[in-house]
PDB file of C-alpha atoms in Angstrom:
ATOM      1  CA  LEU A  11     127.638 221.568 107.114  1.00 42.00           C
ATOM      2  CA  ILE A  12     129.597 224.735 107.722  1.00 45.00           C
ATOM      3  CA  ASP A  13     133.361 224.418 108.177  1.00 47.00           C
ATOM      4  CA  LEU A  14     134.153 226.287 111.388  1.00 47.00           C
ATOM      5  CA  ARG A  15     137.803 225.224 111.707  1.00 49.00           C
ATOM      6  CA  GLY A  16     139.149 228.667 110.822  1.00 48.00           C
ATOM      7  CA  HIS A  17     136.776 230.379 113.243  1.00 44.00           C
ATOM      8  CA  VAL A  18     137.531 227.926 116.037  1.00 43.00           C
ATOM      9  CA  ASP A  19     141.270 228.311 115.449  1.00 48.00           C
ATOM     10  CA  ARG A  20     141.018 232.120 115.666  1.00 45.00           C
ATOM     11  CA  LEU A  21     138.877 231.882 118.780  1.00 42.00           C
ATOM     12  CA  GLU A  22     141.279 229.438 120.420  1.00 45.00           C
ATOM     13  CA  ARG A  23     144.132 231.860 119.734  1.00 45.00           C
ATOM     14  CA  SER A  24     142.124 234.712 121.276  1.00 43.00           C
ATOM     15  CA  PHE A  25     141.740 232.665 124.489  1.00 41.00           C
ATOM     16  CA  HIS A  26     145.509 232.362 125.033  1.00 42.00           C
ATOM     17  CA  PRO A  27     146.610 232.511 128.664  1.00 42.00           C
ATOM     18  CA  PHE A  28     148.456 235.683 129.623  1.00 42.00           C
ATOM     19  CA  GLY A  29     152.160 235.334 130.229  1.00 41.00           C
ATOM     20  CA  GLU A  30     152.581 232.516 127.697  1.00 42.00           C
ATOM     21  CA  LEU A  31     154.008 232.636 124.230  1.00 37.00           C
ATOM     22  CA  HIS A  32     151.438 233.430 121.602  1.00 40.00           C
ATOM     23  CA  GLU A  33     152.498 233.461 117.961  1.00 40.00           C
ATOM     24  CA  GLY A  34     156.085 234.169 119.064  1.00 39.00           C
ATOM     25  CA  LEU A  35     155.168 237.040 121.410  1.00 36.00           C
ATOM     26  CA  LYS A  36     155.168 237.067 125.189  1.00 38.00           C
ATOM     27  CA  CYS A  37     151.823 238.471 126.379  1.00 40.00           C
ATOM     28  CA  PRO A  38     152.112 240.211 129.741  1.00 40.00           C
ATOM     29  CA  ARG A  39     149.388 239.639 132.310  1.00 38.00           C
ATOM     30  CA  PRO A  40     147.337 242.822 132.848  1.00 39.00           C
ATOM     31  CA  GLU A  41     147.621 244.267 136.354  1.00 40.00           C
ATOM     32  CA  GLY A  42     145.236 242.473 138.699  1.00 41.00           C
ATOM     33  CA  ALA A  43     144.000 240.114 135.994  1.00 41.00           C
ATOM     34  CA  GLY A  44     143.599 236.393 136.447  1.00 42.00           C
ATOM     35  CA  MET A  45     143.657 234.242 139.518  1.00 46.00           C
ATOM     36  CA  SER A  46     146.554 233.371 141.698  1.00 47.00           C
ATOM     37  CA  ALA A  47     148.928 230.605 140.728  1.00 49.00           C
ATOM     38  CA  ARG A  48     146.461 228.047 142.105  1.00 57.00           C
ATOM     39  CA  GLY A  49     144.388 228.100 138.877  1.00 72.00           C
ATOM     40  CA  PRO A  50     140.696 227.258 138.720  1.00 82.00           C
ATOM     41  CA  LEU A  51     138.679 226.634 141.865  1.00 89.00           C
ATOM     42  CA  ASP A  52     137.940 223.032 142.748  1.00 90.00           C
ATOM     43  CA  GLU A  53     134.397 221.956 141.926  1.00 92.00           C
ATOM     44  CA  ALA A  54     133.234 221.890 145.566  1.00 94.00           C
ATOM     45  CA  SER A  55     134.438 225.469 146.231  1.00 93.00           C
ATOM     46  CA  ALA A  56     132.927 226.689 142.985  1.00 94.00           C
ATOM     47  CA  ARG A  57     129.540 225.118 143.788  1.00 95.00           C
ATOM     48  CA  GLU A  58     129.648 226.522 147.338  1.00 96.00           C
ATOM     49  CA  ILE A  59     130.290 230.068 146.101  1.00 96.00           C
ATOM     50  CA  GLU A  60     127.599 229.713 143.426  1.00 97.00           C
ATOM     51  CA  GLU A  61     125.097 228.478 146.037  1.00 97.00           C
ATOM     52  CA  GLN A  62     125.979 231.354 148.387  1.00 97.00           C
ATOM     53  CA  LEU A  63     125.451 233.810 145.523  1.00 97.00           C
ATOM     54  CA  THR A  64     122.030 232.453 144.573  1.00 97.00           C
ATOM     55  CA  THR A  65     120.889 232.133 148.196  1.00 97.00           C
ATOM     56  CA  THR A  66     121.968 235.685 149.020  1.00 97.00           C
ATOM     57  CA  HIS A  67     120.248 236.953 145.867  1.00 97.00           C
ATOM     58  CA  ARG A  68     117.015 235.137 146.731  1.00 97.00           C
ATOM     59  CA  THR A  69     117.094 236.604 150.250  1.00 96.00           C
ATOM     60  CA  GLN A  70     117.917 240.145 149.074  1.00 96.00           C
ATOM     61  CA  VAL A  71     115.036 240.225 146.571  1.00 94.00           C
ATOM     62  CA  SER A  72     112.427 240.476 149.320  1.00 90.00           C
ATOM     63  CA  ARG A  73     114.335 242.858 151.612  1.00 90.00           C
ATOM     64  CA  ARG A  74     114.633 246.635 151.672  1.00 88.00           C
ATOM     65  CA  ILE A  75     117.855 246.644 153.700  1.00 88.00           C
ATOM     66  CA  PRO A  76     121.072 244.903 152.644  1.00 91.00           C
ATOM     67  CA  VAL A  77     121.133 241.341 153.953  1.00 93.00           C
ATOM     68  CA  PRO A  78     124.336 240.080 155.593  1.00 93.00           C
ATOM     69  CA  LEU A  79     126.768 238.410 153.221  1.00 95.00           C
ATOM     70  CA  PRO A  80     127.660 234.756 153.865  1.00 95.00           C
ATOM     71  CA  ARG A  81     131.402 235.512 153.972  1.00 92.00           C
ATOM     72  CA  PRO A  82     133.602 238.586 154.396  1.00 88.00           C
ATOM     73  CA  ASP A  83     135.298 238.114 151.009  1.00 90.00           C
ATOM     74  CA  PHE A  84     132.030 237.458 149.161  1.00 95.00           C
ATOM     75  CA  TRP A  85     132.565 239.651 146.103  1.00 95.00           C
ATOM     76  CA  ASN A  86     136.168 238.458 145.740  1.00 94.00           C
ATOM     77  CA  ALA A  87     134.919 234.859 145.884  1.00 95.00           C
ATOM     78  CA  VAL A  88     132.344 235.580 143.157  1.00 96.00           C
ATOM     79  CA  SER A  89     135.094 237.161 141.076  1.00 96.00           C
ATOM     80  CA  ASP A  90     137.290 234.081 141.616  1.00 96.00           C
ATOM     81  CA  LEU A  91     134.396 231.862 140.562  1.00 96.00           C
ATOM     82  CA  LEU A  92     133.912 233.766 137.313  1.00 96.00           C
ATOM     83  CA  ARG A  93     137.660 233.727 136.597  1.00 96.00           C
ATOM     84  CA  SER A  94     137.689 230.005 137.265  1.00 95.00           C
ATOM     85  CA  ILE A  95     134.890 229.470 134.774  1.00 94.00           C
ATOM     86  CA  ASP A  96     136.808 231.609 132.255  1.00 94.00           C
ATOM     87  CA  LEU A  97     139.817 229.324 132.686  1.00 93.00           C
ATOM     88  CA  GLN A  98     137.627 226.227 132.319  1.00 92.00           C
ATOM     89  CA  LEU A  99     136.080 227.681 129.160  1.00 93.00           C
ATOM     90  CA  HIS A 100     139.508 228.378 127.728  1.00 92.00           C
ATOM     91  CA  GLU A 101     140.663 224.836 128.438  1.00 91.00           C
ATOM     92  CA  ALA A 102     137.473 223.261 127.075  1.00 90.00           C
ATOM     93  CA  VAL A 103     137.647 225.257 123.829  1.00 91.00           C
ATOM     94  CA  ARG A 104     141.337 224.480 123.448  1.00 90.00           C
ATOM     95  CA  LYS A 105     140.892 220.739 124.046  1.00 89.00           C
ATOM     96  CA  HIS A 106     137.471 220.006 122.593  1.00 85.00           C
ATOM     97  CA  GLY A 107     136.354 222.986 120.500  1.00 86.00           C
ATOM     98  CA  PHE A 108     132.785 224.204 120.808  1.00 87.00           C
ATOM     99  CA  ASP A 109     130.939 221.262 122.234  1.00 88.00           C
ATOM    100  CA  LEU A 110     128.089 220.827 124.680  1.00 90.00           C
ATOM    101  CA  ARG A 111     130.459 221.230 127.636  1.00 89.00           C
ATOM    102  CA  VAL A 112     131.455 224.717 126.427  1.00 91.00           C
ATOM    103  CA  GLN A 113     127.838 225.697 125.863  1.00 92.00           C
ATOM    104  CA  ASN A 114     126.926 224.589 129.403  1.00 93.00           C
ATOM    105  CA  LEU A 115     129.856 226.517 130.887  1.00 93.00           C
ATOM    106  CA  GLN A 116     128.869 229.615 128.908  1.00 95.00           C
ATOM    107  CA  ARG A 117     125.277 229.306 130.124  1.00 96.00           C
ATOM    108  CA  ARG A 118     126.443 228.855 133.728  1.00 95.00           C
ATOM    109  CA  GLN A 119     128.779 231.852 133.417  1.00 96.00           C
ATOM    110  CA  ALA A 120     126.005 234.049 131.980  1.00 96.00           C
ATOM    111  CA  THR A 121     123.649 233.041 134.796  1.00 97.00           C
ATOM    112  CA  ILE A 122     126.230 233.769 137.488  1.00 97.00           C
ATOM    113  CA  ARG A 123     127.005 237.155 135.939  1.00 97.00           C
ATOM    114  CA  ARG A 124     123.308 238.037 135.734  1.00 98.00           C
ATOM    115  CA  VAL A 125     122.635 237.003 139.358  1.00 97.00           C
ATOM    116  CA  ALA A 126     125.749 238.833 140.627  1.00 97.00           C
ATOM    117  CA  SER A 127     124.758 241.973 138.736  1.00 97.00           C
ATOM    118  CA  GLU A 128     121.183 241.854 140.022  1.00 97.00           C
ATOM    119  CA  LEU A 129     122.346 241.197 143.587  1.00 97.00           C
ATOM    120  CA  ALA A 130     124.844 244.081 143.482  1.00 96.00           C
ATOM    121  CA  ARG A 131     122.166 246.416 142.091  1.00 96.00           C
ATOM    122  CA  ARG A 132     119.629 245.440 144.732  1.00 96.00           C
ATOM    123  CA  ARG A 133     122.198 245.751 147.539  1.00 95.00           C
ATOM    124  CA  LEU A 134     123.339 249.190 146.402  1.00 94.00           C
ATOM    125  CA  VAL A 135     119.747 250.404 146.064  1.00 94.00           C
ATOM    126  CA  ALA A 136     119.033 249.075 149.576  1.00 92.00           C
ATOM    127  CA  MET A 137     122.107 250.891 150.882  1.00 92.00           C
ATOM    128  CA  ILE A 138     121.019 254.127 149.224  1.00 92.00           C
ATOM    129  CA  GLN A 139     117.559 253.764 150.759  1.00 90.00           C
ATOM    130  CA  HIS A 140     119.055 253.009 154.176  1.00 90.00           C
ATOM    131  CA  ALA A 141     121.497 255.948 153.965  1.00 89.00           C
ATOM    132  CA  SER A 142     118.813 258.382 152.850  1.00 88.00           C
ATOM    133  CA  SER A 143     116.373 257.150 155.491  1.00 86.00           C
ATOM    134  CA  GLN A 144     119.026 257.540 158.200  1.00 85.00           C
ATOM    135  CA  SER A 145     120.190 260.929 156.960  1.00 85.00           C
ATOM    136  CA  LEU A 146     116.875 262.580 156.100  1.00 84.00           C
ATOM    137  CA  ARG A 147     114.886 261.681 159.198  1.00 77.00           C
ATOM    138  CA  THR A 148     112.931 264.546 160.677  1.00 66.00           C
ATOM    139  CA  PRO A 149     113.270 265.417 164.385  1.00 61.00           C
ATOM    140  CA  SER A 150     109.845 263.890 165.098  1.00 60.00           C
ATOM    141  CA  SER A 151     110.726 260.622 163.336  1.00 53.00           C
ATOM    142  CA  ILE A 152     113.991 260.287 165.287  1.00 52.00           C
ATOM    143  CA  ALA A 153     112.062 259.934 168.544  1.00 54.00           C
ATOM    144  CA  GLN A 154     109.776 257.245 167.121  1.00 57.00           C
ATOM    145  CA  PRO A 155     110.496 253.651 168.153  1.00 54.00           C
ATOM    146  CA  THR A 156     110.523 252.418 164.530  1.00 60.00           C
ATOM    147  CA  GLU A 157     114.136 253.498 164.079  1.00 66.00           C
ATOM    148  CA  LEU A 158     116.184 251.848 161.378  1.00 72.00           C
ATOM    149  CA  ALA A 159     118.789 249.452 162.667  1.00 78.00           C
ATOM    150  CA  SER A 160     122.343 250.404 161.816  1.00 83.00           C
ATOM    151  CA  LEU A 161     124.234 248.050 159.534  1.00 85.00           C
ATOM    152  CA  ASP A 162     126.622 245.502 161.040  1.00 86.00           C
ATOM    153  CA  TRP A 163     129.654 246.140 158.846  1.00 88.00           C
ATOM    154  CA  SER A 164     131.369 242.924 159.880  1.00 88.00           C
ATOM    155  CA  ARG A 165     128.679 241.136 157.812  1.00 90.00           C
ATOM    156  CA  HIS A 166     129.099 243.260 154.666  1.00 91.00           C
ATOM    157  CA  ASP A 167     131.846 243.754 152.121  1.00 90.00           C
ATOM    158  CA  PRO A 168     134.431 246.520 152.775  1.00 91.00           C
ATOM    159  CA  ALA A 169     133.745 247.978 149.300  1.00 91.00           C
ATOM    160  CA  GLU A 170     130.071 248.261 150.211  1.00 92.00           C
ATOM    161  CA  ARG A 171     131.009 250.127 153.383  1.00 92.00           C
ATOM    162  CA  GLU A 172     133.064 252.584 151.324  1.00 93.00           C
ATOM    163  CA  PHE A 173     130.075 253.098 149.040  1.00 93.00           C
ATOM    164  CA  TYR A 174     127.757 253.650 152.013  1.00 92.00           C
ATOM    165  CA  THR A 175     130.165 256.114 153.667  1.00 93.00           C
ATOM    166  CA  ALA A 176     130.502 258.077 150.424  1.00 93.00           C
ATOM    167  CA  MET A 177     126.701 258.085 150.080  1.00 91.00           C
ATOM    168  CA  MET A 178     126.319 259.492 153.608  1.00 92.00           C
ATOM    169  CA  GLN A 179     128.839 262.239 152.779  1.00 93.00           C
ATOM    170  CA  GLN A 180     126.877 263.096 149.638  1.00 93.00           C
ATOM    171  CA  MET A 181     123.668 263.210 151.692  1.00 92.00           C
ATOM    172  CA  ASP A 182     125.315 265.683 154.077  1.00 92.00           C
ATOM    173  CA  ARG A 183     126.376 267.845 151.117  1.00 94.00           C
ATOM    174  CA  PHE A 184     122.842 267.700 149.741  1.00 93.00           C
ATOM    175  CA  LYS A 185     121.373 268.751 153.099  1.00 91.00           C
ATOM    176  CA  LEU A 186     123.752 271.715 153.272  1.00 92.00           C
ATOM    177  CA  ALA A 187     123.025 272.735 149.676  1.00 94.00           C
ATOM    178  CA  VAL A 188     119.253 272.791 150.196  1.00 92.00           C
ATOM    179  CA  ASP A 189     119.419 274.050 153.796  1.00 90.00           C
ATOM    180  CA  TRP A 190     117.733 270.923 155.097  1.00 88.00           C
ATOM    181  CA  ALA A 191     117.860 271.986 158.743  1.00 85.00           C
ATOM    182  CA  ALA A 192     115.894 275.191 158.004  1.00 85.00           C
ATOM    183  CA  MET A 193     113.333 273.245 155.973  1.00 86.00           C
ATOM    184  CA  GLN A 194     112.788 270.801 158.826  1.00 84.00           C
ATOM    185  CA  ASN A 195     112.998 273.156 161.796  1.00 81.00           C
ATOM    186  CA  GLY A 196     111.655 276.385 160.343  1.00 79.00           C
ATOM    187  CA  LEU A 197     112.960 279.849 161.176  1.00 74.00           C
ATOM    188  CA  PRO A 198     114.708 280.329 164.538  1.00 69.00           C
TER     189      PRO A 198
END
């Protein structure tokens, strides 16, 4: 068998909590890092956020427009969930070393990160498609009854709204740069 005590000891030291003494040094907490003083999420909250993430991802996969989020602070909740798992991992490694519990937490963390990344990518692509469809409609397509519904921003994250607004501004710049109105309407 391989003796991993030295490796485990180094890894445990690398997982030290910010703001605590570490080898005689006080390690300041990076700005915005970590959770509030409440620590890890309780198991019920963590499972609820994880379920909301997977359900929203499953719904978004088959849609071309961004689906409403289950809560207004969705991305912050996902971030809290991942921080909570980080704290649990730290505690598990510190108390038990690398055991099955740590492996399961690492697997769960990797899955949540993958699903969150895929959901964010799909949502942003859907927002780009929605913005470009709204912005680049021709005069004849505006009168058609198959108009795209506008997004209900109370059901989406504020950061997503900022992204969408910036995308619409970029679309307007693009239309000016290529003289979109002349291309669509012809010469006066």
